Amino acid sequence: MEDLKAILDINRALYKRFGLPLPIFDELITGFRWIMTADTNSHISLALRVEENISPEQYAKIAAELYGKPVDVCIEILLERRSPQLRNLIVSLSSLMSKPLNTPELLAQRGIVRTEGLQFRYQTEGKKVGLIGFGVYINRFLNRCKEFHVFDLRKPEAILSYRYKNGLQRFPEGIQWHLGHNAADFCDILSTLDIIIMSGSTIVNNSYTALRQAGTNAEIVGLYGPSCELCPDYFFEQGYNYMFSTSVRDKETYLKTALGAEQTYREFDYMDIYELERERKRASLN
């Protein structure tokens, strides 16, 4: 949890620097995919649920002890429990605390450039690209690089499709798949890649550091998704040079769909999406 304590310290210093009021924790929601926290200003943040060992009743008890407290105090209380099961909740609260700091104006004052939408303007032609966590970037990389590797904890039957009439054919095609295992089990492959983009879920399950260290040849290493809205300052200092994240536009509109019976909705339809880069790194763009 030392990384999340470092993030808390950075964010507290930034709140003091910019004279911002700290958000007040107001609500905890656990969905089938996300753990979500909200403040009294109706801001909401998401972290992928990767721990299954806490019951709704336990979450309710934990949240009841924290409601009405500043978010930084909530994070500090949870960190003191030193429970890996609470990591996804702390990540979500850390994103909630980071949200007011992620405006273009405040980011620019820290040498971070925010651009709206998903562009990924780095060159991929002739590159070996790895995507850790299947999703979002498929069309950005498929048939646009020398090699395209996808790593995912899910088993093949949860992602792949097959046709059998003309011999066994696996779909989607054009991808080298590494499924059913942690991407850290494929360090030999990761070390050959030029670009590595990993899901924010690697922050939640605390595998991101090992994966970053395994990518010894990578010139671009990035994080993506709703789970990585927290403290870009920290991750850039750790050697990442690209982040893509999202911010829910309207809490209640999002939750009306997210908690409804129809769960095949497009989550990003309810979010503002943006990319972050260190200002001094932009020379490496196309």
GROMACS .gro file of C-alpha atoms in nm:
model
  286
    1MET     CA    1   0.000   0.000   0.000
    2GLU     CA    2   0.304   0.228   0.002
    3ASP     CA    3   0.219   0.352  -0.347
    4LEU     CA    4  -0.129   0.460  -0.240
    5LYS     CA    5   0.017   0.636   0.064
    6ALA     CA    6   0.258   0.822  -0.168
    7ILE     CA    7  -0.035   0.920  -0.390
    8LEU     CA    8  -0.225   1.049  -0.086
    9ASP     CA    9   0.073   1.262   0.015
   10ILE     CA   10   0.108   1.407  -0.336
   11ASN     CA   11  -0.261   1.490  -0.359
   12ARG     CA   12  -0.268   1.652  -0.015
   13ALA     CA   13   0.023   1.873  -0.117
   14LEU     CA   14  -0.155   1.969  -0.439
   15TYR     CA   15  -0.475   2.059  -0.254
   16LYS     CA   16  -0.269   2.284  -0.028
   17ARG     CA   17  -0.083   2.435  -0.323
   18PHE     CA   18  -0.400   2.522  -0.514
   19GLY     CA   19  -0.612   2.610  -0.210
   20LEU     CA   20  -0.889   2.365  -0.293
   21PRO     CA   21  -1.150   2.233  -0.045
   22LEU     CA   22  -1.125   1.858   0.009
   23PRO     CA   23  -1.415   1.644  -0.121
   24ILE     CA   24  -1.646   1.488   0.137
   25PHE     CA   25  -1.721   1.116   0.101
   26ASP     CA   26  -2.094   1.066   0.044
   27GLU     CA   27  -2.169   0.726  -0.112
   28LEU     CA   28  -2.029   0.380  -0.190
   29ILE     CA   29  -2.173   0.169  -0.473
   30THR     CA   30  -2.052  -0.175  -0.577
   31GLY     CA   31  -2.158  -0.298  -0.919
   32PHE     CA   32  -2.093  -0.621  -1.101
   33ARG     CA   33  -1.779  -0.468  -1.254
   34TRP     CA   34  -1.693  -0.155  -1.059
   35ILE     CA   35  -1.655  -0.027  -0.707
   36MET     CA   36  -1.771   0.335  -0.712
   37THR     CA   37  -1.731   0.619  -0.465
   38ALA     CA   38  -1.901   0.959  -0.473
   39ASP     CA   39  -1.864   1.288  -0.291
   40THR     CA   40  -2.115   1.551  -0.182
   41ASN     CA   41  -2.061   1.736  -0.512
   42SER     CA   42  -2.197   1.431  -0.702
   43HIS     CA   43  -1.857   1.345  -0.846
   44ILE     CA   44  -1.816   0.971  -0.887
   45SER     CA   45  -1.509   0.756  -0.954
   46LEU     CA   46  -1.470   0.394  -1.055
   47ALA     CA   47  -1.223   0.113  -0.989
   48LEU     CA   48  -1.252  -0.233  -1.135
   49ARG     CA   49  -1.358  -0.495  -0.881
   50VAL     CA   50  -1.082  -0.751  -0.856
   51GLU     CA   51  -1.142  -0.870  -0.500
   52GLU     CA   52  -1.441  -1.095  -0.427
   53ASN     CA   53  -1.387  -1.150  -0.055
   54ILE     CA   54  -1.585  -0.862   0.093
   55SER     CA   55  -1.960  -0.901   0.128
   56PRO     CA   56  -2.209  -0.618   0.066
   57GLU     CA   57  -2.277  -0.616   0.439
   58GLN     CA   58  -1.908  -0.561   0.512
   59TYR     CA   59  -1.887  -0.281   0.257
   60ALA     CA   60  -2.195  -0.118   0.414
   61LYS     CA   61  -2.032  -0.124   0.757
   62ILE     CA   62  -1.704   0.019   0.626
   63ALA     CA   63  -1.882   0.296   0.434
   64ALA     CA   64  -2.103   0.392   0.729
   65GLU     CA   65  -1.790   0.466   0.932
   66LEU     CA   66  -1.656   0.696   0.660
   67TYR     CA   67  -1.955   0.895   0.533
   68GLY     CA   68  -1.923   1.268   0.592
   69LYS     CA   69  -1.546   1.261   0.632
   70PRO     CA   70  -1.299   1.432   0.393
   71VAL     CA   71  -1.181   1.186   0.131
   72ASP     CA   72  -0.817   1.211   0.238
   73VAL     CA   73  -0.914   1.110   0.593
   74CYS     CA   74  -1.111   0.814   0.457
   75ILE     CA   75  -0.809   0.699   0.259
   76GLU     CA   76  -0.583   0.736   0.560
   77ILE     CA   77  -0.818   0.532   0.780
   78LEU     CA   78  -0.836   0.252   0.524
   79LEU     CA   79  -0.460   0.250   0.469
   80GLU     CA   80  -0.408   0.201   0.841
   81ARG     CA   81  -0.601  -0.127   0.819
   82ARG     CA   82  -0.334  -0.267   0.583
   83SER     CA   83  -0.587  -0.495   0.414
   84PRO     CA   84  -0.525  -0.594   0.049
   85GLN     CA   85  -0.902  -0.652   0.021
   86LEU     CA   86  -0.954  -0.278   0.062
   87ARG     CA   87  -0.714  -0.178  -0.215
   88ASN     CA   88  -0.985  -0.136  -0.482
   89LEU     CA   89  -1.185   0.090  -0.248
   90ILE     CA   90  -0.876   0.299  -0.174
   91VAL     CA   91  -0.799   0.327  -0.547
   92SER     CA   92  -1.153   0.450  -0.614
   93LEU     CA   93  -1.132   0.705  -0.330
   94SER     CA   94  -0.790   0.817  -0.456
   95SER     CA   95  -0.941   0.883  -0.798
   96LEU     CA   96  -1.226   1.073  -0.632
   97MET     CA   97  -0.971   1.288  -0.453
   98SER     CA   98  -0.769   1.337  -0.773
   99LYS     CA   99  -1.063   1.442  -0.986
  100PRO     CA  100  -1.063   1.817  -0.903
  101LEU     CA  101  -0.687   1.822  -0.969
  102ASN     CA  102  -0.725   1.683  -1.321
  103THR     CA  103  -0.857   1.995  -1.493
  104PRO     CA  104  -0.655   2.115  -1.795
  105GLU     CA  105  -0.559   2.431  -1.608
  106LEU     CA  106  -0.427   2.264  -1.293
  107LEU     CA  107  -0.256   1.989  -1.489
  108ALA     CA  108  -0.080   2.246  -1.708
  109GLN     CA  109   0.064   2.410  -1.398
  110ARG     CA  110   0.229   2.075  -1.320
  111GLY     CA  111   0.367   2.026  -1.672
  112ILE     CA  112   0.097   1.777  -1.779
  113VAL     CA  113  -0.095   1.821  -2.103
  114ARG     CA  114  -0.457   1.706  -2.119
  115THR     CA  115  -0.627   1.648  -2.455
  116GLU     CA  116  -0.988   1.541  -2.495
  117GLY     CA  117  -1.084   1.214  -2.664
  118LEU     CA  118  -0.879   0.907  -2.750
  119GLN     CA  119  -0.621   0.973  -3.021
  120PHE     CA  120  -0.305   0.780  -2.923
  121ARG     CA  121  -0.084   0.979  -3.157
  122TYR     CA  122   0.228   0.768  -3.108
  123GLN     CA  123   0.356   0.582  -3.412
  124THR     CA  124   0.276   0.209  -3.408
  125GLU     CA  125   0.388   0.102  -3.756
  126GLY     CA  126   0.675  -0.144  -3.731
  127LYS     CA  127   0.638  -0.163  -3.355
  128LYS     CA  128   0.570  -0.455  -3.122
  129VAL     CA  129   0.268  -0.358  -2.914
  130GLY     CA  130   0.126  -0.516  -2.601
  131LEU     CA  131  -0.219  -0.448  -2.457
  132ILE     CA  132  -0.272  -0.571  -2.102
  133GLY     CA  133  -0.646  -0.601  -2.053
  134PHE     CA  134  -0.852  -0.669  -2.367
  135GLY     CA  135  -1.050  -0.363  -2.472
  136VAL     CA  136  -1.063  -0.002  -2.598
  137TYR     CA  137  -0.743   0.002  -2.805
  138ILE     CA  138  -0.813  -0.293  -3.034
  139ASN     CA  139  -0.885  -0.083  -3.343
  140ARG     CA  140  -0.593   0.147  -3.262
  141PHE     CA  141  -0.344  -0.139  -3.283
  142LEU     CA  142  -0.496  -0.420  -3.492
  143ASN     CA  143  -0.319  -0.439  -3.831
  144ARG     CA  144  -0.134  -0.117  -3.749
  145CYS     CA  145   0.178  -0.261  -3.590
  146LYS     CA  146   0.440  -0.530  -3.649
  147GLU     CA  147   0.311  -0.753  -3.368
  148PHE     CA  148   0.003  -0.713  -3.153
  149HIS     CA  149  -0.001  -0.903  -2.824
  150VAL     CA  150  -0.301  -0.910  -2.589
  151PHE     CA  151  -0.274  -1.027  -2.228
  152ASP     CA  152  -0.580  -1.092  -2.013
  153LEU     CA  153  -0.658  -1.281  -1.695
  154ARG     CA  154  -0.977  -1.416  -1.848
  155LYS     CA  155  -0.975  -1.763  -1.999
  156PRO     CA  156  -0.985  -1.804  -2.379
  157GLU     CA  157  -1.352  -1.907  -2.380
  158ALA     CA  158  -1.445  -1.573  -2.222
  159ILE     CA  159  -1.293  -1.375  -2.510
  160LEU     CA  160  -1.233  -1.586  -2.820
  161SER     CA  161  -1.467  -1.729  -3.083
  162TYR     CA  162  -1.403  -2.025  -3.316
  163ARG     CA  163  -1.509  -2.156  -3.656
  164TYR     CA  164  -1.459  -2.524  -3.739
  165LYS     CA  165  -1.582  -2.603  -4.090
  166ASN     CA  166  -1.253  -2.532  -4.268
  167GLY     CA  167  -1.026  -2.634  -3.985
  168LEU     CA  168  -0.997  -2.469  -3.647
  169GLN     CA  169  -1.002  -2.090  -3.686
  170ARG     CA  170  -0.971  -1.857  -3.388
  171PHE     CA  171  -1.121  -1.508  -3.376
  172PRO     CA  172  -1.049  -1.219  -3.350
  173GLU     CA  173  -0.762  -1.272  -3.591
  174GLY     CA  174  -0.437  -1.077  -3.618
  175ILE     CA  175  -0.365  -1.091  -3.245
  176GLN     CA  176  -0.118  -1.298  -3.047
  177TRP     CA  177  -0.317  -1.403  -2.741
  178HIS     CA  178  -0.185  -1.468  -2.389
  179LEU     CA  179  -0.493  -1.552  -2.182
  180GLY     CA  180  -0.583  -1.702  -1.848
  181HIS     CA  181  -0.270  -1.584  -1.669
  182ASN     CA  182  -0.130  -1.267  -1.518
  183ALA     CA  183   0.067  -1.078  -1.781
  184ALA     CA  184   0.366  -1.087  -1.544
  185ASP     CA  185   0.394  -1.458  -1.631
  186PHE     CA  186   0.503  -1.350  -1.979
  187CYS     CA  187   0.804  -1.135  -1.889
  188ASP     CA  188   1.001  -1.281  -2.180
  189ILE     CA  189   0.745  -1.140  -2.423
  190LEU     CA  190   0.696  -0.811  -2.239
  191SER     CA  191   1.069  -0.745  -2.255
  192THR     CA  192   1.056  -0.746  -2.638
  193LEU     CA  193   0.774  -0.495  -2.676
  194ASP     CA  194   0.813  -0.135  -2.793
  195ILE     CA  195   0.477  -0.013  -2.660
  196ILE     CA  196   0.290  -0.144  -2.355
  197ILE     CA  197  -0.054  -0.014  -2.260
  198MET     CA  198  -0.206  -0.165  -1.947
  199SER     CA  199  -0.550  -0.144  -1.795
  200GLY     CA  200  -0.597   0.056  -1.479
  201SER     CA  201  -0.704  -0.273  -1.320
  202THR     CA  202  -0.330  -0.343  -1.287
  203ILE     CA  203  -0.325  -0.061  -1.032
  204VAL     CA  204  -0.614  -0.220  -0.845
  205ASN     CA  205  -0.452  -0.565  -0.832
  206ASN     CA  206  -0.109  -0.409  -0.772
  207SER     CA  207   0.063  -0.576  -1.067
  208TYR     CA  208   0.147  -0.255  -1.254
  209THR     CA  209   0.494  -0.208  -1.103
  210ALA     CA  210   0.614  -0.557  -1.198
  211LEU     CA  211   0.469  -0.515  -1.548
  212ARG     CA  212   0.642  -0.178  -1.589
  213GLN     CA  213   0.972  -0.332  -1.483
  214ALA     CA  214   0.926  -0.624  -1.723
  215GLY     CA  215   0.890  -0.390  -2.022
  216THR     CA  216   1.262  -0.320  -2.040
  217ASN     CA  217   1.255  -0.234  -2.413
  218ALA     CA  218   0.935  -0.028  -2.415
  219GLU     CA  219   0.964   0.334  -2.523
  220ILE     CA  220   0.596   0.404  -2.452
  221VAL     CA  221   0.432   0.267  -2.137
  222GLY     CA  222   0.081   0.378  -2.052
  223LEU     CA  223  -0.227   0.318  -1.841
  224TYR     CA  224  -0.588   0.332  -1.952
  225GLY     CA  225  -0.944   0.321  -1.826
  226PRO     CA  226  -1.169   0.451  -1.549
  227SER     CA  227  -0.952   0.283  -1.283
  228CYS     CA  228  -0.655   0.516  -1.348
  229GLU     CA  229  -0.799   0.860  -1.285
  230LEU     CA  230  -0.579   0.891  -0.979
  231CYS     CA  231  -0.270   1.111  -0.946
  232PRO     CA  232  -0.099   1.123  -1.287
  233ASP     CA  233   0.193   1.304  -1.118
  234TYR     CA  234   0.285   0.983  -0.936
  235PHE     CA  235   0.270   0.756  -1.240
  236PHE     CA  236   0.470   0.988  -1.462
  237GLU     CA  237   0.740   0.996  -1.195
  238GLN     CA  238   0.736   0.613  -1.196
  239GLY     CA  239   0.830   0.609  -1.565
  240TYR     CA  240   0.495   0.599  -1.739
  241ASN     CA  241   0.461   0.854  -2.018
  242TYR     CA  242   0.100   0.822  -2.126
  243MET     CA  243  -0.239   0.793  -1.952
  244PHE     CA  244  -0.591   0.765  -2.088
  245SER     CA  245  -0.877   0.801  -1.845
  246THR     CA  246  -1.242   0.893  -1.809
  247SER     CA  247  -1.468   1.101  -1.591
  248VAL     CA  248  -1.841   1.040  -1.548
  249ARG     CA  249  -2.033   1.347  -1.664
  250ASP     CA  250  -2.346   1.303  -1.452
  251LYS     CA  251  -2.360   1.065  -1.157
  252GLU     CA  252  -2.732   0.988  -1.151
  253THR     CA  253  -2.768   0.951  -1.528
  254TYR     CA  254  -2.476   0.709  -1.528
  255LEU     CA  255  -2.603   0.508  -1.231
  256LYS     CA  256  -2.955   0.483  -1.373
  257THR     CA  257  -2.810   0.280  -1.657
  258ALA     CA  258  -2.519   0.113  -1.476
  259LEU     CA  259  -2.746  -0.029  -1.205
  260GLY     CA  260  -3.034  -0.115  -1.436
  261ALA     CA  261  -3.143  -0.448  -1.575
  262GLU     CA  262  -2.977  -0.388  -1.913
  263GLN     CA  263  -2.606  -0.434  -1.849
  264THR     CA  264  -2.479  -0.427  -2.207
  265TYR     CA  265  -2.466  -0.048  -2.214
  266ARG     CA  266  -2.169   0.147  -2.349
  267GLU     CA  267  -2.008   0.294  -2.038
  268PHE     CA  268  -1.801   0.555  -2.220
  269ASP     CA  269  -2.120   0.711  -2.357
  270TYR     CA  270  -2.163   0.862  -2.010
  271MET     CA  271  -1.807   0.977  -1.964
  272ASP     CA  272  -1.566   1.244  -2.079
  273ILE     CA  273  -1.253   1.071  -2.205
  274TYR     CA  274  -0.910   1.230  -2.209
  275GLU     CA  275  -0.540   1.162  -2.252
  276LEU     CA  276  -0.253   1.289  -2.039
  277GLU     CA  277   0.113   1.329  -2.133
  278ARG     CA  278   0.411   1.500  -1.979
  279GLU     CA  279   0.474   1.822  -2.168
  280ARG     CA  280   0.840   1.744  -2.222
  281LYS     CA  281   0.757   1.407  -2.381
  282ARG     CA  282   0.548   1.545  -2.664
  283ALA     CA  283   0.846   1.558  -2.898
  284SER     CA  284   0.813   1.180  -2.938
  285LEU     CA  285   0.468   1.212  -3.090
  286ASN     CA  286   0.399   1.191  -3.464
   0.00000   0.00000   0.00000
